[in-house]
PDB file of C-alpha atoms in Angstrom:
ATOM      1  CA  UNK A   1      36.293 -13.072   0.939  1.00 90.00           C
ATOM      2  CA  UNK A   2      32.828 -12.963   0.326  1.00 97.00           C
ATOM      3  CA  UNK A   3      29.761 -10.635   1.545  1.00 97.00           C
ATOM      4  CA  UNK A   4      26.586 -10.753   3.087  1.00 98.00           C
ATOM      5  CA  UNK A   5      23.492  -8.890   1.729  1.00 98.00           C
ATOM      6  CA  UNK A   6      20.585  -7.967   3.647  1.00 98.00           C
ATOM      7  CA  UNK A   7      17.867  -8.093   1.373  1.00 98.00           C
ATOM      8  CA  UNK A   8      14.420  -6.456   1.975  1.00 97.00           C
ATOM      9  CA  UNK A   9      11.722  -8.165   0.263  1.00 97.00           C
ATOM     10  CA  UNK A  10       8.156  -6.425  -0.176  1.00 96.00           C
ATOM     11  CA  UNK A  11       5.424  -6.959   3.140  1.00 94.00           C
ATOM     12  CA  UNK A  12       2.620  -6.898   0.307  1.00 90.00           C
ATOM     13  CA  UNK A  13       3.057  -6.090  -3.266  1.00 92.00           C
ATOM     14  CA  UNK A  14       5.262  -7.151  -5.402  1.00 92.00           C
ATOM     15  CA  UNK A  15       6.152  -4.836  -7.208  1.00 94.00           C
ATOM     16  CA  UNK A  16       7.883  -3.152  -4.269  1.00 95.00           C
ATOM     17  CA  UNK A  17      10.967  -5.139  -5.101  1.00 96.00           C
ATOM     18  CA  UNK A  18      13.279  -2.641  -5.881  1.00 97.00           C
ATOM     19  CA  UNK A  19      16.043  -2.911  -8.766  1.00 97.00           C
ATOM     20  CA  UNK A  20      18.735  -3.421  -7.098  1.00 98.00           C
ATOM     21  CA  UNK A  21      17.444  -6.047  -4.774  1.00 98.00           C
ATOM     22  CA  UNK A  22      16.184  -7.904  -7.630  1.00 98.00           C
ATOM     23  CA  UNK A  23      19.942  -7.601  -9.160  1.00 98.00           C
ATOM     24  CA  UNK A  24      21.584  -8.757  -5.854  1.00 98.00           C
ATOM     25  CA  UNK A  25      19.598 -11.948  -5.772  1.00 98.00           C
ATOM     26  CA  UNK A  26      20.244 -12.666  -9.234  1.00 98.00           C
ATOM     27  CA  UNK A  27      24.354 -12.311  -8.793  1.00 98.00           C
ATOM     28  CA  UNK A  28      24.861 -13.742  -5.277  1.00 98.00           C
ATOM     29  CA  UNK A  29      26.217 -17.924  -4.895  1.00 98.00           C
ATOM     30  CA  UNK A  30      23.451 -18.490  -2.364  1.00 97.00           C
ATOM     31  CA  UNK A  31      19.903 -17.309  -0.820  1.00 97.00           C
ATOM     32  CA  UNK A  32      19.136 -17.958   3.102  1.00 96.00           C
ATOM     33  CA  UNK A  33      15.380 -17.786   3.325  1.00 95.00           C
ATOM     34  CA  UNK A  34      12.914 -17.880   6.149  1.00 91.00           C
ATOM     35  CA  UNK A  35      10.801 -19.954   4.069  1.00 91.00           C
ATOM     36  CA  UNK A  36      11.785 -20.998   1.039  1.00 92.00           C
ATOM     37  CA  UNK A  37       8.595 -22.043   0.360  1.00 93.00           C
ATOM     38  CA  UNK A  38       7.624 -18.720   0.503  1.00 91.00           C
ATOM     39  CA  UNK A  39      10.383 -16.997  -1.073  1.00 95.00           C
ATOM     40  CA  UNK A  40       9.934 -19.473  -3.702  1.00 94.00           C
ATOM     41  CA  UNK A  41       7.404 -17.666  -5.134  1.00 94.00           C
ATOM     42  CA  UNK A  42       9.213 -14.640  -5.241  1.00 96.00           C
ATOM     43  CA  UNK A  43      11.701 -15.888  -7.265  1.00 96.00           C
ATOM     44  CA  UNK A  44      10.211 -17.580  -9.044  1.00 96.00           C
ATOM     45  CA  UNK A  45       7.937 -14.278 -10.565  1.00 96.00           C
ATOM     46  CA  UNK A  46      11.541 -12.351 -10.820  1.00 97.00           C
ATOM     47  CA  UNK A  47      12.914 -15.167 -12.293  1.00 97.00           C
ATOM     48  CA  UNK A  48      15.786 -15.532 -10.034  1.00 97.00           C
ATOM     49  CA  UNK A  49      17.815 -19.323 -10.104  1.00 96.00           C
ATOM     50  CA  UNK A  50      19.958 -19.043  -7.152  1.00 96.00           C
ATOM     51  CA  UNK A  51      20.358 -22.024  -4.455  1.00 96.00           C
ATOM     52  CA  UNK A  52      17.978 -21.177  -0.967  1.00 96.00           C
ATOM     53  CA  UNK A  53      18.762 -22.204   2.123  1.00 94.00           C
ATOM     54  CA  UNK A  54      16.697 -22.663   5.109  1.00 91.00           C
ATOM     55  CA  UNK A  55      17.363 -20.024   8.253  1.00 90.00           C
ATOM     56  CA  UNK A  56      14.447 -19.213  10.574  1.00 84.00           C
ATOM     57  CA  UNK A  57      14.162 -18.540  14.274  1.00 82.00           C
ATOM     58  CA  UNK A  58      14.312 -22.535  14.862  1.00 85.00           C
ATOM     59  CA  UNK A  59      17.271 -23.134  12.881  1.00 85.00           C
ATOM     60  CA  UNK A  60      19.399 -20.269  13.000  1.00 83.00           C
ATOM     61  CA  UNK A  61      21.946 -21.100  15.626  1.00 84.00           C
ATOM     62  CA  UNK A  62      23.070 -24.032  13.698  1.00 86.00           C
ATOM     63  CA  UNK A  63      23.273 -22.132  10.300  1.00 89.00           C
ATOM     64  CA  UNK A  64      25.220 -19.488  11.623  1.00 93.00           C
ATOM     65  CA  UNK A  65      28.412 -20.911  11.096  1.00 93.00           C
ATOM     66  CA  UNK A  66      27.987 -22.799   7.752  1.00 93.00           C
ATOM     67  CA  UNK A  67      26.883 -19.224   6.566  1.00 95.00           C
ATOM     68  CA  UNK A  68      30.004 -17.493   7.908  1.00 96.00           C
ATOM     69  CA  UNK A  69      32.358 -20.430   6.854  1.00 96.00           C
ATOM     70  CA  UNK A  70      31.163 -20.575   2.932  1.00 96.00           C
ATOM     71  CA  UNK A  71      31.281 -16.176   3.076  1.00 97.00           C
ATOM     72  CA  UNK A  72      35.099 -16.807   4.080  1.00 97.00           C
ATOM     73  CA  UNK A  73      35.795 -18.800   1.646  1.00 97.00           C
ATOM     74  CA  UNK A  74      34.686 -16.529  -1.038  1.00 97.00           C
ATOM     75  CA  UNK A  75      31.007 -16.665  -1.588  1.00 98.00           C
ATOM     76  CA  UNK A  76      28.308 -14.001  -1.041  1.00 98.00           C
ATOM     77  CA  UNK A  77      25.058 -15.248   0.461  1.00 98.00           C
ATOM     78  CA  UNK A  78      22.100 -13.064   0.397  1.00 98.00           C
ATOM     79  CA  UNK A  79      19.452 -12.801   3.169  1.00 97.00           C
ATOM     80  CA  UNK A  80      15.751 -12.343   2.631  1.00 97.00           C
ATOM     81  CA  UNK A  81      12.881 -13.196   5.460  1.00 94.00           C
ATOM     82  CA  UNK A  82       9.191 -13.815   4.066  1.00 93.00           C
ATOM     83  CA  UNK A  83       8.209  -9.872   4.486  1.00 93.00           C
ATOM     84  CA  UNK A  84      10.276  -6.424   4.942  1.00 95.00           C
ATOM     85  CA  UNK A  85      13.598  -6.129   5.991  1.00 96.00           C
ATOM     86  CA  UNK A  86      15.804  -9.104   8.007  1.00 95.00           C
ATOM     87  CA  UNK A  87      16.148  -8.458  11.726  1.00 93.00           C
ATOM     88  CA  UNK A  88      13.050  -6.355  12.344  1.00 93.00           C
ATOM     89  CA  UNK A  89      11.404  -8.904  14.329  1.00 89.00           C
ATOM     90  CA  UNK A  90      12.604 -11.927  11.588  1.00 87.00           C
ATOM     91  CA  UNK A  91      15.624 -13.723  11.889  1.00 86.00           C
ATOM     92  CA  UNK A  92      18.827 -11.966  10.928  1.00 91.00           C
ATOM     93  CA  UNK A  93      20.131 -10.500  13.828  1.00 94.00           C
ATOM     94  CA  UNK A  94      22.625 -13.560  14.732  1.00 94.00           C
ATOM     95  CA  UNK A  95      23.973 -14.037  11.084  1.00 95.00           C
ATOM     96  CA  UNK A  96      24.890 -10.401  10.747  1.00 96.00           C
ATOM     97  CA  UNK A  97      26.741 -10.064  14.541  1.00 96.00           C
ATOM     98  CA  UNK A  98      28.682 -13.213  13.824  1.00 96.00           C
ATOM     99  CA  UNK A  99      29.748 -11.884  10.246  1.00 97.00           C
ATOM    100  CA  UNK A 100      30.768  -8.901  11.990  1.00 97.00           C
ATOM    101  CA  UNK A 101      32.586 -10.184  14.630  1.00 97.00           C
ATOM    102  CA  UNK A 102      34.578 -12.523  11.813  1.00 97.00           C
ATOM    103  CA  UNK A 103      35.654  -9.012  10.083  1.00 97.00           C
ATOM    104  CA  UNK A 104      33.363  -9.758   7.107  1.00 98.00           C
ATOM    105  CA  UNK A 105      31.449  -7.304   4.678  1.00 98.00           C
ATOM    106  CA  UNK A 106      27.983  -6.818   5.424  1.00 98.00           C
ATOM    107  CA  UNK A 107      25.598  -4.961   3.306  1.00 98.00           C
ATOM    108  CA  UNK A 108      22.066  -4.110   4.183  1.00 98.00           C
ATOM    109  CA  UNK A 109      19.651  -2.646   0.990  1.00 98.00           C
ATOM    110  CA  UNK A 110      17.263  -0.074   1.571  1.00 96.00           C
ATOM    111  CA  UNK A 111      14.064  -1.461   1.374  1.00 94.00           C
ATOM    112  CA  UNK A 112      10.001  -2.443   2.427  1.00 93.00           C
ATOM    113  CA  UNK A 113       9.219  -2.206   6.396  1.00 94.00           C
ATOM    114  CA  UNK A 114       6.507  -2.843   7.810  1.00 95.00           C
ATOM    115  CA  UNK A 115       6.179  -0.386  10.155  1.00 96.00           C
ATOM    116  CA  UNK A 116       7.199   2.688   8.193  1.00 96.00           C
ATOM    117  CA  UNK A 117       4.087   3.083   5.906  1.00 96.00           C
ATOM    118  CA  UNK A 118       2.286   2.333   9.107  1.00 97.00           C
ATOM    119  CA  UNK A 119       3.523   5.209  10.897  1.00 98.00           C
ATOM    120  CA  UNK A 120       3.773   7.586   8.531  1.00 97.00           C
ATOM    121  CA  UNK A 121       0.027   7.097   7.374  1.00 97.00           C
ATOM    122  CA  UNK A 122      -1.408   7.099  10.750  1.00 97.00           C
ATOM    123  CA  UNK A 123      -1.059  10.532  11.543  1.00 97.00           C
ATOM    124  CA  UNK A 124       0.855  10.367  14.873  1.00 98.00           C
ATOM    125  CA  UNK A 125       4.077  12.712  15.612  1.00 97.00           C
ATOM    126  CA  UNK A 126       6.828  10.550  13.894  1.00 96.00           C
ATOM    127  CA  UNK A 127       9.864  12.253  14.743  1.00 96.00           C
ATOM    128  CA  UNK A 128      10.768  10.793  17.736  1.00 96.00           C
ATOM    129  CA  UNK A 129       9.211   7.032  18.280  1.00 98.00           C
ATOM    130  CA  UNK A 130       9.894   3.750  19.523  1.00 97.00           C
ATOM    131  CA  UNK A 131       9.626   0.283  18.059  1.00 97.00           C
ATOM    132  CA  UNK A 132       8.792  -2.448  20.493  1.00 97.00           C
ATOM    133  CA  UNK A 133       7.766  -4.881  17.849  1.00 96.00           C
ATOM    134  CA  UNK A 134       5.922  -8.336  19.373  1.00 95.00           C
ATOM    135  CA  UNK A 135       5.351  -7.601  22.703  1.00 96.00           C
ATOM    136  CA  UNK A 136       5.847 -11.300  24.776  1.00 94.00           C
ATOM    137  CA  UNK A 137       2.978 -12.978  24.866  1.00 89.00           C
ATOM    138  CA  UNK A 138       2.650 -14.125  28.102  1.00 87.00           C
ATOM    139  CA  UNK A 139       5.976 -13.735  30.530  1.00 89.00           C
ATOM    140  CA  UNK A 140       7.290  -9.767  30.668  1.00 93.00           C
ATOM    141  CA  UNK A 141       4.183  -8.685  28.852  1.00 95.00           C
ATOM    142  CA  UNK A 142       2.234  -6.529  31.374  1.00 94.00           C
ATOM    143  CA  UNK A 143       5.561  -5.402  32.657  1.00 95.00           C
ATOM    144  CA  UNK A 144       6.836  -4.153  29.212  1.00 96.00           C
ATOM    145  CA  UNK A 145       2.964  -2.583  29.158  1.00 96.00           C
ATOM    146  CA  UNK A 146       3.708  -1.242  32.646  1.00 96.00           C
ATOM    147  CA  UNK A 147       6.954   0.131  31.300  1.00 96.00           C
ATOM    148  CA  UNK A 148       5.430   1.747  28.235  1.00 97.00           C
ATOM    149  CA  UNK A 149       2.865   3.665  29.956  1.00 96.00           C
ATOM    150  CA  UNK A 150       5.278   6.948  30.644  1.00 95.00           C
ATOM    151  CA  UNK A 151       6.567   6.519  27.440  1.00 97.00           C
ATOM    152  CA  UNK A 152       6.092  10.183  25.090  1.00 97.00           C
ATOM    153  CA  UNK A 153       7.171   8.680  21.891  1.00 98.00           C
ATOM    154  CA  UNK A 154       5.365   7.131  19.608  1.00 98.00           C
ATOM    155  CA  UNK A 155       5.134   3.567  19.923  1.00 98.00           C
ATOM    156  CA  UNK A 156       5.231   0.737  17.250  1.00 98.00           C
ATOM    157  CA  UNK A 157       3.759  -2.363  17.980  1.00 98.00           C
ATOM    158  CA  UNK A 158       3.317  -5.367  15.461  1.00 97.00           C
ATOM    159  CA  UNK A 159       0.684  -8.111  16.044  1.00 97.00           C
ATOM    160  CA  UNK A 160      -1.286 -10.956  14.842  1.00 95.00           C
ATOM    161  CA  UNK A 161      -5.148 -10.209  13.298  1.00 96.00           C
ATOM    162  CA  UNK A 162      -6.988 -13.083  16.288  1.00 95.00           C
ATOM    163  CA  UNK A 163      -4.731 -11.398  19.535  1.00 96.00           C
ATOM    164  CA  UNK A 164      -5.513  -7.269  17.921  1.00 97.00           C
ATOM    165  CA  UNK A 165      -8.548  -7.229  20.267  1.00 97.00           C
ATOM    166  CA  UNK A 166      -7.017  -8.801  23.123  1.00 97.00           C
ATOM    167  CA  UNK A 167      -4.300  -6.552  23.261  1.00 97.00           C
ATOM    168  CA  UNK A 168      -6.072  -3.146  22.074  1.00 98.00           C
ATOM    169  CA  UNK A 169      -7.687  -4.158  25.233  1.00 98.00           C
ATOM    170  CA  UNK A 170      -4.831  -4.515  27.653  1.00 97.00           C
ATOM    171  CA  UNK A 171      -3.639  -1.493  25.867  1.00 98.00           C
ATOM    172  CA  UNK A 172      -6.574   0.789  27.396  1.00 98.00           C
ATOM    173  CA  UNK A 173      -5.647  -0.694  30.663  1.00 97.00           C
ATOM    174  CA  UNK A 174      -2.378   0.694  30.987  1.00 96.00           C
ATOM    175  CA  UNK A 175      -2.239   4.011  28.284  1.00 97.00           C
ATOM    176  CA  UNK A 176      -6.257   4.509  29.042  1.00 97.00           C
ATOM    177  CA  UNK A 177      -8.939   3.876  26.364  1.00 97.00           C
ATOM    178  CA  UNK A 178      -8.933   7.746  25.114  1.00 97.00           C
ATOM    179  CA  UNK A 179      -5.282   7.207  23.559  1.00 97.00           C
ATOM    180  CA  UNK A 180      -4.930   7.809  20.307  1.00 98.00           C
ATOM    181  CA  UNK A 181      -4.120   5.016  17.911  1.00 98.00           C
ATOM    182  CA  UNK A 182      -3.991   3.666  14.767  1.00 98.00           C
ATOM    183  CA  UNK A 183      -4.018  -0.068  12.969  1.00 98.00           C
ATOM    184  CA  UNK A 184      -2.533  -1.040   9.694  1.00 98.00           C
ATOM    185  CA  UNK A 185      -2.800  -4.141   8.126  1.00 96.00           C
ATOM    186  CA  UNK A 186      -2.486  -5.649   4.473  1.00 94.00           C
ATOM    187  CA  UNK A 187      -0.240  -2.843   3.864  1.00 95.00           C
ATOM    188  CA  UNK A 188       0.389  -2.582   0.158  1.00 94.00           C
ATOM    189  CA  UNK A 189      -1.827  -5.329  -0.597  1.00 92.00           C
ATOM    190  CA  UNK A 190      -5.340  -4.412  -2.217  1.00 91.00           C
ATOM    191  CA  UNK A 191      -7.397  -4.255   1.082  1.00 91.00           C
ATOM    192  CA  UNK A 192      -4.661  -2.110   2.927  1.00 94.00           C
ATOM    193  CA  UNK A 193      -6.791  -0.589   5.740  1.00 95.00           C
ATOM    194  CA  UNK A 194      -5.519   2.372   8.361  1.00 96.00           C
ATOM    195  CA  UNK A 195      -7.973   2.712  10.869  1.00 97.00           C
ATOM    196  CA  UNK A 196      -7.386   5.375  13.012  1.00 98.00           C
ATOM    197  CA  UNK A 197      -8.902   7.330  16.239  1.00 98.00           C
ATOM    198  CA  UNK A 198      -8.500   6.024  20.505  1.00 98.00           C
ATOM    199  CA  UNK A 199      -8.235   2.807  21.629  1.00 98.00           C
ATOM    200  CA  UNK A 200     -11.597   2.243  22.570  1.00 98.00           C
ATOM    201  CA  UNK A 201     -13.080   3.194  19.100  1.00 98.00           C
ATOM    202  CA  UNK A 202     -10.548   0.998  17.222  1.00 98.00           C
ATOM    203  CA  UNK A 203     -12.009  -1.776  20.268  1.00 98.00           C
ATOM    204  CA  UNK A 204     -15.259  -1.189  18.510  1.00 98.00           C
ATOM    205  CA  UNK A 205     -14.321  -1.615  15.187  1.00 97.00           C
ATOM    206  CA  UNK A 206     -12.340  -4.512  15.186  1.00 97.00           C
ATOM    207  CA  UNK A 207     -14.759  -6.171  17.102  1.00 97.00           C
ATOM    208  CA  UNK A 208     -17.862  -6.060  14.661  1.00 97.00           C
ATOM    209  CA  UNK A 209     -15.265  -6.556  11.851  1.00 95.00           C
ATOM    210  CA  UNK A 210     -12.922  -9.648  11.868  1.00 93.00           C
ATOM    211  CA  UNK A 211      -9.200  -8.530  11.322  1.00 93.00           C
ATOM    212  CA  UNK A 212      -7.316 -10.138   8.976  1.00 91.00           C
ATOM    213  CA  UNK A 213      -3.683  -9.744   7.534  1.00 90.00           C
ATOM    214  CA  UNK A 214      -0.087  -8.567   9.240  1.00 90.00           C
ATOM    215  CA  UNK A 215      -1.328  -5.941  11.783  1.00 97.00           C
ATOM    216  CA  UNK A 216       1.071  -2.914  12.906  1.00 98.00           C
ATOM    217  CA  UNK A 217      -0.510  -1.031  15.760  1.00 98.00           C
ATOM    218  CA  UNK A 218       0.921   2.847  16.326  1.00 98.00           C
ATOM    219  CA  UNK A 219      -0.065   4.291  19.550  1.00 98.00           C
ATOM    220  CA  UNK A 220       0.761   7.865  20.527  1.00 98.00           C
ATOM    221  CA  UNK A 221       3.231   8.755  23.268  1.00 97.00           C
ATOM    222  CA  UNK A 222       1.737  10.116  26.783  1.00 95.00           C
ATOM    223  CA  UNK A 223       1.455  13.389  27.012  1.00 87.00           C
ATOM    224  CA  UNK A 224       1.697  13.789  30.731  1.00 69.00           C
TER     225      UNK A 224
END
């Protein structure tokens, strides 16, 4: 039988690619890719001539099985998503339970993540925290907000650059605006920014200056 590989791929820079990913891609039969548009590029700059495959969030039901099919008959298929590691918040997460439940190999890299730069650099306790990812945008979301304001861990939140100020907002409503926070976006690109301080400053900021690029927002835990 085959094997999966979960394959990180970098959230900025290139050069984040690490060895052994870049090996991996080279020697598996086949590549699923979020968007192989996308992916293409990476590739293409490693030099790496290996069939893709579409599998995103709209498709990934009906891959599934293909996928766990061709690894039982002997191939190994490699999974990348545009940015960071497969299954934090990308597609991945089905793949991986059904080739686990069919008693086949699955190997995740080490690799880039988003959210571990983000909350390392802000300068918020990091040995205990949670990672809530995309909150829902509309049903469940003031619950989950609801929900999170007893949390005492440090919380992990990722989020698109034109909803940041919308939901720094909501944030103050239920943590209060005083609570400190940070935002990181473009991390490991050139204009990688960490703004840090409470909710209500970062408000102000982002406000008189446009965000753009993958956003990761890191509030602290309650301390009540």
């Amino acid at each position: 039988m085959g094997k999966l590989f979960v394959v990180p791929t970098p959230v900025g820079n290139l050069e984040d690619m690490t060895f052994r990913a870049i090996r991996t891609l080279k020697e598996v039969d086949m590549i699923l890719a979020e968007d192989t548009r996308t992916s293409g590029i990476l590739l293409k700059h490693y030099e790496i001539k290996k069939p893709m495959q579409s599998h995103h969030k709209f498709n990934e039901h009906k891959t599934v099985e293909n996928v766990v099919n061709r690894i039982k008959s002997g191939e190994n298929v490699a999974l990348i998503s545009d940015a960071g590691t497969p299954g934090i918040s990308d597609p991945g997460y089905l793949v991986v339970r059904e080739c686990v439940r069919n008693g086949l190999e699955v190997e995740c890299l080490p690799g880039a993540t988003a959210f571990v730069p983000a909350l390392v650099a802000s300068g918020l306790p990091n040995d205990r925290f949670c990672f809530e990812g995309f909150l829902p945008q509309k049903k469940g979301r003031m619950t989950r907000m609801k929900a999170l304001a007893e949390e005492k861990r440090t919380m992990i939140f990722y989020e698109s650059p034109h909803r940041l100020v919308k939901t720094l907002t909501q944030f103050t409503e239920y943590f209060g605006s005083g609570r400190q926070a940070s935002v990181a976006r473009e991390i490991s690109k050139i204009h990688e920014e960490n703004r840090r301080g409470t909710l209500s400053e970062l408000i102000e900021h982002f406000t008189a200056h446009n965000p753009r690029g993958e956003i990761v927002i890191i509030v602290s835990g309650t301390d009540d």
